Coordinates of C-alpha atoms and ligand atoms in Angstrom, one line a residue:
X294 CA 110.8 94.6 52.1
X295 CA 113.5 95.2 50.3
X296 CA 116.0 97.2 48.2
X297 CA 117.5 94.9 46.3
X298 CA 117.1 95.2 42.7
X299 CA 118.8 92.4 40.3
X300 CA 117.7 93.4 37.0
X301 CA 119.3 97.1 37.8
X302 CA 122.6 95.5 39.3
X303 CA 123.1 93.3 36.7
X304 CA 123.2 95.8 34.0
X305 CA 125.8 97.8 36.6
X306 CA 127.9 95.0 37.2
X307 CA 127.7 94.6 33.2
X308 CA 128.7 97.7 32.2
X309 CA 131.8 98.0 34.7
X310 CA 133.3 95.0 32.6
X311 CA 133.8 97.8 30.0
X312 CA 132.0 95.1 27.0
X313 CA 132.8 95.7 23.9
X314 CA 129.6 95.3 20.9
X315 CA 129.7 93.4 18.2
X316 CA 126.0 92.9 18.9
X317 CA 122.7 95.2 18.6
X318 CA 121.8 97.6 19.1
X319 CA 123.3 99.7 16.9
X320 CA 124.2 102.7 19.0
X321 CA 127.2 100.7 20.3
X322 CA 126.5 101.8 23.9
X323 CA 125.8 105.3 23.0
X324 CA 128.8 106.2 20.9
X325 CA 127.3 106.1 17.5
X326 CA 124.6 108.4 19.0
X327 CA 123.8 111.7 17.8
X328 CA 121.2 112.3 20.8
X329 CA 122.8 115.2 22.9
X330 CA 125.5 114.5 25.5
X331 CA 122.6 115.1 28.3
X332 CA 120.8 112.0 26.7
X333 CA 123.2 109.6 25.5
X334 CA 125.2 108.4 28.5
X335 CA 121.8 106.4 29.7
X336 CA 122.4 104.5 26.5
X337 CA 125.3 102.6 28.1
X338 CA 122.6 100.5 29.6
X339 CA 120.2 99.9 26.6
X340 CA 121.0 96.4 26.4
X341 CA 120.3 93.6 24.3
X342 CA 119.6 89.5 25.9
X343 CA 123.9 89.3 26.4
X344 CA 125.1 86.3 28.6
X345 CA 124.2 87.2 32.2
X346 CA 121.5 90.0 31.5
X347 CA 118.3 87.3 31.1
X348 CA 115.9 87.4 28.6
X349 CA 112.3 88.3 29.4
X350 CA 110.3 85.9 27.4
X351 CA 112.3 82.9 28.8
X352 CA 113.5 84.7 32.2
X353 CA 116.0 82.7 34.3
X354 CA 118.3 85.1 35.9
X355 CA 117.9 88.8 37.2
X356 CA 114.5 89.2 35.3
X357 CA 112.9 86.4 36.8
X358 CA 114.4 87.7 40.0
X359 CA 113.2 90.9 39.9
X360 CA 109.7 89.8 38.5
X361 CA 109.8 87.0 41.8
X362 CA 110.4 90.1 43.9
X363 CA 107.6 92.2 42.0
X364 CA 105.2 89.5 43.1
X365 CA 106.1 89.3 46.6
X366 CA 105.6 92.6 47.1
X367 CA 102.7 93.1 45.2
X368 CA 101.3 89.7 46.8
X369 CA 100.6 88.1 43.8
X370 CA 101.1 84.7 42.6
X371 CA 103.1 85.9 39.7
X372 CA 104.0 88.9 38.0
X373 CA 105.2 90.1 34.6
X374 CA 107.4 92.8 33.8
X375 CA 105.4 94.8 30.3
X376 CA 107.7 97.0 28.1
X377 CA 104.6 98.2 25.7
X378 CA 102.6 99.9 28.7
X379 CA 99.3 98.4 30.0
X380 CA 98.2 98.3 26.7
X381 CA 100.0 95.3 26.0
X382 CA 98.9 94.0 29.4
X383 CA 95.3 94.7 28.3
X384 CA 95.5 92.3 25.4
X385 CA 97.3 89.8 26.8
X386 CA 94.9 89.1 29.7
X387 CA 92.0 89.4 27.1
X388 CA 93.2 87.2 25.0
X389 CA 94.1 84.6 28.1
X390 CA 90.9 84.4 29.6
X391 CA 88.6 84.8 26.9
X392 CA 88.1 83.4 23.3
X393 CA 86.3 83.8 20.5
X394 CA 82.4 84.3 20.8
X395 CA 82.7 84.6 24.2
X396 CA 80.3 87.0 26.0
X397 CA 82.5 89.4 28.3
X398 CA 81.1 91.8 30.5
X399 CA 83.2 95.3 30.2
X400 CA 83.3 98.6 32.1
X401 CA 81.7 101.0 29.0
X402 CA 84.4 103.6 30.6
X403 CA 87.2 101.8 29.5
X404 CA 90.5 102.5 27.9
X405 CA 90.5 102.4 24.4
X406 CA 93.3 99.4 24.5
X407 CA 90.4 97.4 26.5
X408 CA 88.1 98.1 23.2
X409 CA 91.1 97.3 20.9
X410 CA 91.5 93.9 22.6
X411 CA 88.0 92.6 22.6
X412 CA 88.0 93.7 19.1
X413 CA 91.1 91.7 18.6
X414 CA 89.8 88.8 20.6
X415 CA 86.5 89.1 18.7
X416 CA 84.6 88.5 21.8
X417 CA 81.1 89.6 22.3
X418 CA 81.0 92.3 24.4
X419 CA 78.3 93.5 27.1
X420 CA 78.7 97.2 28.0
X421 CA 77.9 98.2 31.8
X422 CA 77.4 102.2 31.9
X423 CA 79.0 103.6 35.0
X424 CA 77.6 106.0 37.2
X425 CA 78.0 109.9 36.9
X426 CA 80.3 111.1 40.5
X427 CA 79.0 114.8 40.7
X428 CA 81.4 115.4 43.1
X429 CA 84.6 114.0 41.1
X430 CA 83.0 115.5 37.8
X431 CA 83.7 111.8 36.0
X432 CA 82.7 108.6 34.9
X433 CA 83.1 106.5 38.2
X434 CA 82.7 102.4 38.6
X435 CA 80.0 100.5 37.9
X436 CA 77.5 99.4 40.8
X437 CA 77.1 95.8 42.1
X438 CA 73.8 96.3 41.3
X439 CA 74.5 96.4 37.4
X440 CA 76.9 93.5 37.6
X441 CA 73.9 91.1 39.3
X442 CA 71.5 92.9 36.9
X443 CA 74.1 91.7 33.7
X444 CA 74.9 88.4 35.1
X445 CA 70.5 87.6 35.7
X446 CA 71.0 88.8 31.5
X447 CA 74.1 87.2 30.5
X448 CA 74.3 84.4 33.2
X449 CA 76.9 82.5 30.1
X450 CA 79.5 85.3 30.7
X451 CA 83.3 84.4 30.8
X452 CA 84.6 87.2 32.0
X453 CA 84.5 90.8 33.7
X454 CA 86.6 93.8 32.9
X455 CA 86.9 96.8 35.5
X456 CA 89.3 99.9 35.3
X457 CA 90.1 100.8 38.9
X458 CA 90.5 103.3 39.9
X459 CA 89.2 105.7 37.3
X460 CA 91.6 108.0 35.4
X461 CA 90.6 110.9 38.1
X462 CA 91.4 108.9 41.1
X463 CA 87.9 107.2 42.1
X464 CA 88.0 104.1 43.6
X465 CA 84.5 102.7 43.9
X466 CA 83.7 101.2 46.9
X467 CA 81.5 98.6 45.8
X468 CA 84.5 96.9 43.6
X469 CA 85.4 94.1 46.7
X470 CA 81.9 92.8 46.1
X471 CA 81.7 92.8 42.9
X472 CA 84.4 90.7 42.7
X473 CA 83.4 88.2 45.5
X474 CA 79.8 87.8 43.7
X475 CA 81.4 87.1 39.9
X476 CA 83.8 84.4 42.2
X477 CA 80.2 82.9 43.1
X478 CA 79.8 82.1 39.4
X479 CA 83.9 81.4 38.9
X480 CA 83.9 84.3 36.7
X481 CA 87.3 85.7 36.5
X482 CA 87.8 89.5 37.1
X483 CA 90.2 91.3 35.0
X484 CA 91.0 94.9 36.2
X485 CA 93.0 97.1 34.0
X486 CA 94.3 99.1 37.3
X487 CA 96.7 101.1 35.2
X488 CA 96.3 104.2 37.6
X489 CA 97.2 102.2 40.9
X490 CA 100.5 101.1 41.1
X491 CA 101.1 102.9 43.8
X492 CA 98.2 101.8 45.8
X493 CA 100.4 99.4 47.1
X494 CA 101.5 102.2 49.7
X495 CA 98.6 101.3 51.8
X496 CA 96.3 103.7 53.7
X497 CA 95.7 106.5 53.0
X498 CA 95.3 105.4 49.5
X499 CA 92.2 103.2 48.2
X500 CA 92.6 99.3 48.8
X501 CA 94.4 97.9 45.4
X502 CA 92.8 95.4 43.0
X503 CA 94.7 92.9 44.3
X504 CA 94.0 92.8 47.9
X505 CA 89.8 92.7 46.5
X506 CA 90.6 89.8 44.9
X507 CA 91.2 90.9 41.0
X508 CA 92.1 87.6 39.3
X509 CA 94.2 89.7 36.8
X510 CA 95.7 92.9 37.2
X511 CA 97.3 95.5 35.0
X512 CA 99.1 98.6 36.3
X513 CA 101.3 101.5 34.5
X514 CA 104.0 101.4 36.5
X515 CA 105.4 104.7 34.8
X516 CA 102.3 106.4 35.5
X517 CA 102.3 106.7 39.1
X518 CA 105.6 105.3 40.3
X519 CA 108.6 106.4 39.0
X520 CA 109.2 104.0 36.2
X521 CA 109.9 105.1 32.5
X522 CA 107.4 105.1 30.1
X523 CA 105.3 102.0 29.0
X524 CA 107.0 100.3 31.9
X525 CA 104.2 98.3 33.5
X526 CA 102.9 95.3 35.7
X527 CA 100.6 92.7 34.9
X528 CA 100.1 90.2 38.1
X529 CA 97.6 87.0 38.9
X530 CA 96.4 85.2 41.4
X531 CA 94.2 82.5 42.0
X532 CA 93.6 79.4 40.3
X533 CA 90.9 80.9 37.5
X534 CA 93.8 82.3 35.0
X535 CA 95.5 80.2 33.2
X536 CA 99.9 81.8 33.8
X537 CA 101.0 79.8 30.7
X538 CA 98.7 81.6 28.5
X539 CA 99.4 85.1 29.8
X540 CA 102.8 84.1 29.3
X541 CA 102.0 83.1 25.6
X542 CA 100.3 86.6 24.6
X543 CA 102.6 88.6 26.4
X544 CA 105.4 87.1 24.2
X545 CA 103.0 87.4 21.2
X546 CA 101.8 91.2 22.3
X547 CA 105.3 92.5 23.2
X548 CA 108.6 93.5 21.6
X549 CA 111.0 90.9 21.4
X550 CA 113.6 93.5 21.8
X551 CA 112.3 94.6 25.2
X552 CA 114.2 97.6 26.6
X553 CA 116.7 97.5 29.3
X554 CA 115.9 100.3 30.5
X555 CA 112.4 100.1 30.8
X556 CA 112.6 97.0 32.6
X557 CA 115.7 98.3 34.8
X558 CA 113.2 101.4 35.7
X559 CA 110.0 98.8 36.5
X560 CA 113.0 96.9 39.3
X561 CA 113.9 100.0 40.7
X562 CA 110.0 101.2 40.9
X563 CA 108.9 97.7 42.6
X564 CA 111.7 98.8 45.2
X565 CA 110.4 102.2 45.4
X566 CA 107.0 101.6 46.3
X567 CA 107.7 98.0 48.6
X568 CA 110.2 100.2 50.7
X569 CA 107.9 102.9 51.0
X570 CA 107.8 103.6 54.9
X571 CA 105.5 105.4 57.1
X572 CA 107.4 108.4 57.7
X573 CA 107.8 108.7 53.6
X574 CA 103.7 108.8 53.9
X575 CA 103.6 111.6 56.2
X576 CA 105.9 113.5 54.6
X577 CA 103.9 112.9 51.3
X578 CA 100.9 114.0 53.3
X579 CA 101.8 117.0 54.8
X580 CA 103.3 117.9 51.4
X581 CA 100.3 117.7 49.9
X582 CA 98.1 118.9 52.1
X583 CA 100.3 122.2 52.6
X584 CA 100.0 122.8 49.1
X585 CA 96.6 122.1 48.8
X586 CA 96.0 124.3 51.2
X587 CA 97.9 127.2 49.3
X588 CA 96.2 126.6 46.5
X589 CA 92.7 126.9 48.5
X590 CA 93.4 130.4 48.6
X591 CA 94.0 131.2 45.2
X592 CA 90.8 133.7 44.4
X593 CA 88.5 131.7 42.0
X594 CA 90.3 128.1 41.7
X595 CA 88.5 125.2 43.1
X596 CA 90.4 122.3 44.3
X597 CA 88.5 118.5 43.9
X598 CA 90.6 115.8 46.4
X599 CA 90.1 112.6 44.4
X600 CA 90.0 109.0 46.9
X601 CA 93.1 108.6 45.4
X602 CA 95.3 110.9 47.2
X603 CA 98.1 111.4 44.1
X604 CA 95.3 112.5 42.3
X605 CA 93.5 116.4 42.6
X606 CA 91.4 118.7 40.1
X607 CA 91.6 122.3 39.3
X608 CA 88.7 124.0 38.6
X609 CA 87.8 127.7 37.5
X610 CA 84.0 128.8 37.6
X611 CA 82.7 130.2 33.7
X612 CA 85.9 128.2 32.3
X613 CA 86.5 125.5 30.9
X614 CA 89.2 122.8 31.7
X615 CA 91.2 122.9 28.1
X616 CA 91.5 127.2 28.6
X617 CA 92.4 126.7 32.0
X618 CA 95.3 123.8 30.7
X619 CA 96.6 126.7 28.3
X620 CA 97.2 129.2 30.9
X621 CA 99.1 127.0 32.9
X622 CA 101.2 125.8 30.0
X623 CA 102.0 129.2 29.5
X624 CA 103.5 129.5 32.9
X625 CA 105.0 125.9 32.3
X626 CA 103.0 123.9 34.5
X627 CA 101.8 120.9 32.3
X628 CA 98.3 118.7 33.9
X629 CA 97.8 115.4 33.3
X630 CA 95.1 115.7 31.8
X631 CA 91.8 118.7 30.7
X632 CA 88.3 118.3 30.1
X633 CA 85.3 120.1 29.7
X634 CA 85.2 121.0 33.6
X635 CA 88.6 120.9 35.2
X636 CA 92.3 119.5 34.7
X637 CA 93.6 116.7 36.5
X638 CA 97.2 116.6 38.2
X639 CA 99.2 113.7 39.1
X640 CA 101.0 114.9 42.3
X641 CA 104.4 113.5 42.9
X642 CA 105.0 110.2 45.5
X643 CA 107.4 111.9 47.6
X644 CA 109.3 110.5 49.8
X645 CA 111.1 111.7 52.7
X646 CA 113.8 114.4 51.6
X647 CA 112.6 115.0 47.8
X648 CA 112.6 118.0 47.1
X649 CA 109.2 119.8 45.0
X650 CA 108.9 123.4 44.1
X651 CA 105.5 123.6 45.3
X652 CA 105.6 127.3 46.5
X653 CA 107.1 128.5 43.1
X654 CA 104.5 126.1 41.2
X655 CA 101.4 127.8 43.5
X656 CA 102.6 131.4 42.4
X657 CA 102.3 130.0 38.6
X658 CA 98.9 128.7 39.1
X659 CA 98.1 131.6 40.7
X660 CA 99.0 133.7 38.1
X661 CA 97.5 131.5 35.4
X662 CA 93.9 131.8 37.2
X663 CA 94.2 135.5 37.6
X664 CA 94.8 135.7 33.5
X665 CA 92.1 133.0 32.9
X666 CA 89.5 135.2 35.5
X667 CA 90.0 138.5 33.2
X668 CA 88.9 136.8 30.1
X669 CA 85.5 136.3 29.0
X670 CA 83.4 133.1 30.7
X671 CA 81.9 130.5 28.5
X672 CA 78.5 130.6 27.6
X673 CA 78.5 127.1 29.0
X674 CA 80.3 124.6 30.4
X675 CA 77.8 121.9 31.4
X676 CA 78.3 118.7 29.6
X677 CA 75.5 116.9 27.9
X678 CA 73.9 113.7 30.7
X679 CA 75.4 110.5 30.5
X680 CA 73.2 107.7 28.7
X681 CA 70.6 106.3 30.5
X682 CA 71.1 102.5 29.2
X683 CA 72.7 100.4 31.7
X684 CA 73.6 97.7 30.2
X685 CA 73.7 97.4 25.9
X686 CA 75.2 95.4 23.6
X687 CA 76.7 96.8 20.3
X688 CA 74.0 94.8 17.9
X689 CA 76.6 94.7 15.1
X690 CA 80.1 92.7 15.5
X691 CA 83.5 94.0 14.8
X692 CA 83.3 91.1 12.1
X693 CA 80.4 92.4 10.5
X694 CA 81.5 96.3 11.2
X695 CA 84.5 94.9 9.0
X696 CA 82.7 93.8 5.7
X697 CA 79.8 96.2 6.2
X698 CA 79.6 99.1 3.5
X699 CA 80.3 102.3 5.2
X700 CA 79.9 106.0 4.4
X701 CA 81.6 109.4 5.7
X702 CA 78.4 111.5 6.5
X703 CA 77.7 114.8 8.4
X704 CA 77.4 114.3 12.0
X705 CA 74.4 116.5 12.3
X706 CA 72.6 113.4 10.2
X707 CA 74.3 110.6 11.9
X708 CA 71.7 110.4 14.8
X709 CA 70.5 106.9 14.9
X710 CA 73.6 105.9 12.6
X711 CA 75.9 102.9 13.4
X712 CA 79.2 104.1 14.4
X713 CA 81.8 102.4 12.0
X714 CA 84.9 103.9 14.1
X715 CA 86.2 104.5 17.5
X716 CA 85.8 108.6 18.3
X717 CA 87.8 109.1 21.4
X718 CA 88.4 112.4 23.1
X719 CA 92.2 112.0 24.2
X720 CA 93.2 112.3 27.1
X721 CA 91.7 109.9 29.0
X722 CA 90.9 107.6 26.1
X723 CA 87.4 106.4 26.7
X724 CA 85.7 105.9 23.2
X725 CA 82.2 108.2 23.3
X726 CA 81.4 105.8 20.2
X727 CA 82.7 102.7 19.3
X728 CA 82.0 100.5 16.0
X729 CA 78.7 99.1 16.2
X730 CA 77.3 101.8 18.8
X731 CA 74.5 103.6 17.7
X732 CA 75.2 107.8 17.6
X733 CA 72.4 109.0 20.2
X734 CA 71.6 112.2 20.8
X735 CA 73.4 112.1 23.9
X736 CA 76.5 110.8 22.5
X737 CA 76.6 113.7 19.6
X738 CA 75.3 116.4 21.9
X739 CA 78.5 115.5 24.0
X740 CA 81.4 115.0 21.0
X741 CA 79.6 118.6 19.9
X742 CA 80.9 119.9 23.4
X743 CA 84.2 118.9 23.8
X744 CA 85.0 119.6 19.8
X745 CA 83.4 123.1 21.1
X746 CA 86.0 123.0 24.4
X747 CA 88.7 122.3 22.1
X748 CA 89.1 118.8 23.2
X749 CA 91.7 116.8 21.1
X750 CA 89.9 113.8 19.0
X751 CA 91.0 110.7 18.3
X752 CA 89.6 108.0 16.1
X753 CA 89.0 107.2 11.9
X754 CA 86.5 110.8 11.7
X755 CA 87.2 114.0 9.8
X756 CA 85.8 116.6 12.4
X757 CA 87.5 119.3 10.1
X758 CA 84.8 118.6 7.8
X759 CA 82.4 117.7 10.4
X760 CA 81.7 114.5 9.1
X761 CA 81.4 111.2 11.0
X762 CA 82.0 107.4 9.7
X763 CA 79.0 105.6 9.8
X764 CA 77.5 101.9 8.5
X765 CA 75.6 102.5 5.3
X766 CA 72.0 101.9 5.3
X767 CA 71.4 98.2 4.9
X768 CA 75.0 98.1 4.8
X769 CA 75.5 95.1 7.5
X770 CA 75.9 92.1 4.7
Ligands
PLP1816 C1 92.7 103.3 32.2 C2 93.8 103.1 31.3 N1 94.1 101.9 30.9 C3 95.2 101.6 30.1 C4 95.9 102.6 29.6 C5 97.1 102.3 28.6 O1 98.2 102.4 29.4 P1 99.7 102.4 28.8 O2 99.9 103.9 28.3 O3 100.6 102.1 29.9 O4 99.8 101.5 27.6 C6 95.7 104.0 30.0 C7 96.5 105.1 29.4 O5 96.2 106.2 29.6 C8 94.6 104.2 30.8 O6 94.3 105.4 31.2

């Protein structure tokens, strides 16, 4: 355990010596910076690769010590600072395990950056549906079940992608075995864990992908721990994964400008969460559980505890999730995320002596469900079932999708139609279509109900005009 942190004392020690820039970037330290005086001091520290100050592609000095202590406290065999979130993670430990026309099994819940990569990769992928939690309201895990099913099907596969745990804090239980029965078949396990940084913390939070084995892991530092945005982790272990490769696309997949301060705020995380100590837990627990508590016994809110204990939902019977996120914004309380059925919030990993307004933030959602309860419920809030196929392969490639003659048609005809684009309600990210999928009923029925919630829509569509992209018939040359 400790507190050390090289990559941020090096860029102190650095900036004592008063340097003067003849050298990018272009701020000059901050002074040529218009950004207000609140902002622009942390530019001192927005470095460049300067004598002394390391370089991440070729680390020798206080990056490669801080990524040596990121590794022993993760337990890995080695670890990698990222500077373009787990997205870049994501590729890189695609494209290092798996090439092209390689079958790869994939968690259909994924991250869109999963979907981009095997895309990229031009990989074959097989998609394993996840089961429905009622309790959590989400797509959870997949089962071991499906993965022995898929692996009797695909018994040639290279690889398999999880997400663990999901965006809502569910950690499946089942994942330790699922990774010991692909290890039968030396199948490499690639988990984009880029909610569980923390997990690291140990008990009471859910076992990390590490500790069950996980061949590669990819974490968003910034998401959980208090690193700055698109800082992140990517570690491996084991003898199945290939380091100089992941070391290859991560050069190819990431700036090679990385920030400073990014990276600084990924050293000082790792020594956040390694010197995380049992009384900081208990504080963090009875935190939590005293606000949980309060909120318990605000008339008409509903409060989820995810098995991840940074994570909880908010629900309010007859409404749904997106009105409920508006009346909190309006009393400045910002979720992580809405859907159809509840918001999500990322609760804060105290530690002992922080400081949280939680009494002041209870009397805002208190007031925001009393304003939410006076207004008219939905007609419905129940979300179109999850598909029942298990296990499906889009029957087109991305290759194919590519030269294929496509069309921009209204979505009420596009049942049966290949799917030419990624539609993606955002947040969380996880396509409902992706090219080559066929447009079910299912699948429509559902984009229908969150464009009806008011859910935000990502993807090549035009949902103004209610019109979908689609492969022409006998459009697949
Ligand atoms: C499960 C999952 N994986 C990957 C990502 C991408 O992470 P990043 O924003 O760090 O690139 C996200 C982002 O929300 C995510 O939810």
């Amino acid at each position: 355990m400790t507190h050390r942190r090289p990559l941020v004392e090096a860029l102190k020690n650095f900036q004592q010596q008063r340097p003067v820039s003849f050298h990018v970037p272009g701020h000059k330290h901050g002074e040529l910076s218009g950004l207000p005086d609140e902002i622009r001091p942390a530019l001192q520290y927005d470095q460049t690769e300067l004598s002394g100050l390391d370089d991440l592609h070729y680390p020798d000095g206080p990056i490669r010590k801080a990524q040596e202590l990121l590794s022993e406290a993760y337990g890995a065999d080695q670890s990698f600072f990222l500077v373009n979130g787990s997205t870049s993670g994501n590729l890189a430990m695609i494209h290092a395990v798996c090439k092209e026309g390689d079958r790869v099994l994939v968690q259909r819940n994924s991250h869109k950056s999963i979907f981009h990569a095997l895309e990229l990769a031009r990989v074959r992928p097989v998609y394993l549906a996840p089961g429905w939690g009622q309790a959590s309201q989400s797509a959870e895990g997949i089962s071991l079940e499906t993965v022995k099913e898929a692996l009797r099907q695909y018994p040639d596969a290279k690889a398999l992608i999880l997400t663990y745990p999901n965006y809502y804090g569910m950690a499946r239980t089942e994942t330790e075995d699922i990774i010991s029965y692909c290890h039968q078949f030396n199948i490499p396990v690639l988990v984009d864990e880029a909610h569980g940084a923390h997990l690291l913390a140990g008990q009471p939070f859910p076992q990390s992908a590490l500790s069950l084995g996980a061949d590669v892991v990819v974490q968003s530092a910034h998401k959980t721990l208090p690193a700055m945005t698109m800082g992140s982790y990517l570690h491996i272990q084991g003898t199945r994964i290939n380091a100089e490769k992941i070391r290859k696309y991560l050069r190819m997949f990431q700036s090679s400008s990385p920030s400073y301060l990014i990276m600084a705020s990924l050293d000082d995380a790792r020594a956040y969460i390694q010197t995380y100590s049992s009384p900081d837990m208990q504080y963090f627990e009875e935190k939590r559980r005293l606000f949980i508590s309060s909120l318990q016994t605000i008339a008409g809110l509903a409060v989820f505890e995810a098995d991840d204990p940074l994570k909880i939902m908010l629900r309010v019977e007859g409404h749904n999730g997106f009105k409920l996120q508006k009346k909190l914004e309006e009393m400045n309380v910002y979720v992580e995320l809405a859907d159809i059925r509840q918001v999500l919030m990322v609760l804060p990993l105290l530690k002992q002596g922080h400081i949280y307004p939680f009494a002041e933030i209870r009397s805002r959602i208190r007031e925001a469900v009393q304003k939410l309860r006076k207004e008219q419920v939905d007609p419905k809030i129940m979300m179109a079932p999850q598909e029942t196929t298990v296990i499906s392969e889009p029957e087109i490639s991305c290759e194919a999708i590519d030269l294929a003659d496509k069309e921009w048609i209204s979505y009420t005809k596009a049942m049966g139609r290949y799917s030419a684009a990624m539609v993606t309600p955002y947040p969380p990210g996880i396509p409902l279509a992706v090219p080559g999928e066929v447009w079910t009923h299912s699948k429509l029925e559902r984009l229908l109900d969150h464009l009806a919630a008011g859910a935000m829509i990502q993807g090549e569509h035009n949902l103004a005009e209610k019109q979908l992209f689609v492969i022409q018939h006998g459009g697949v040359k």
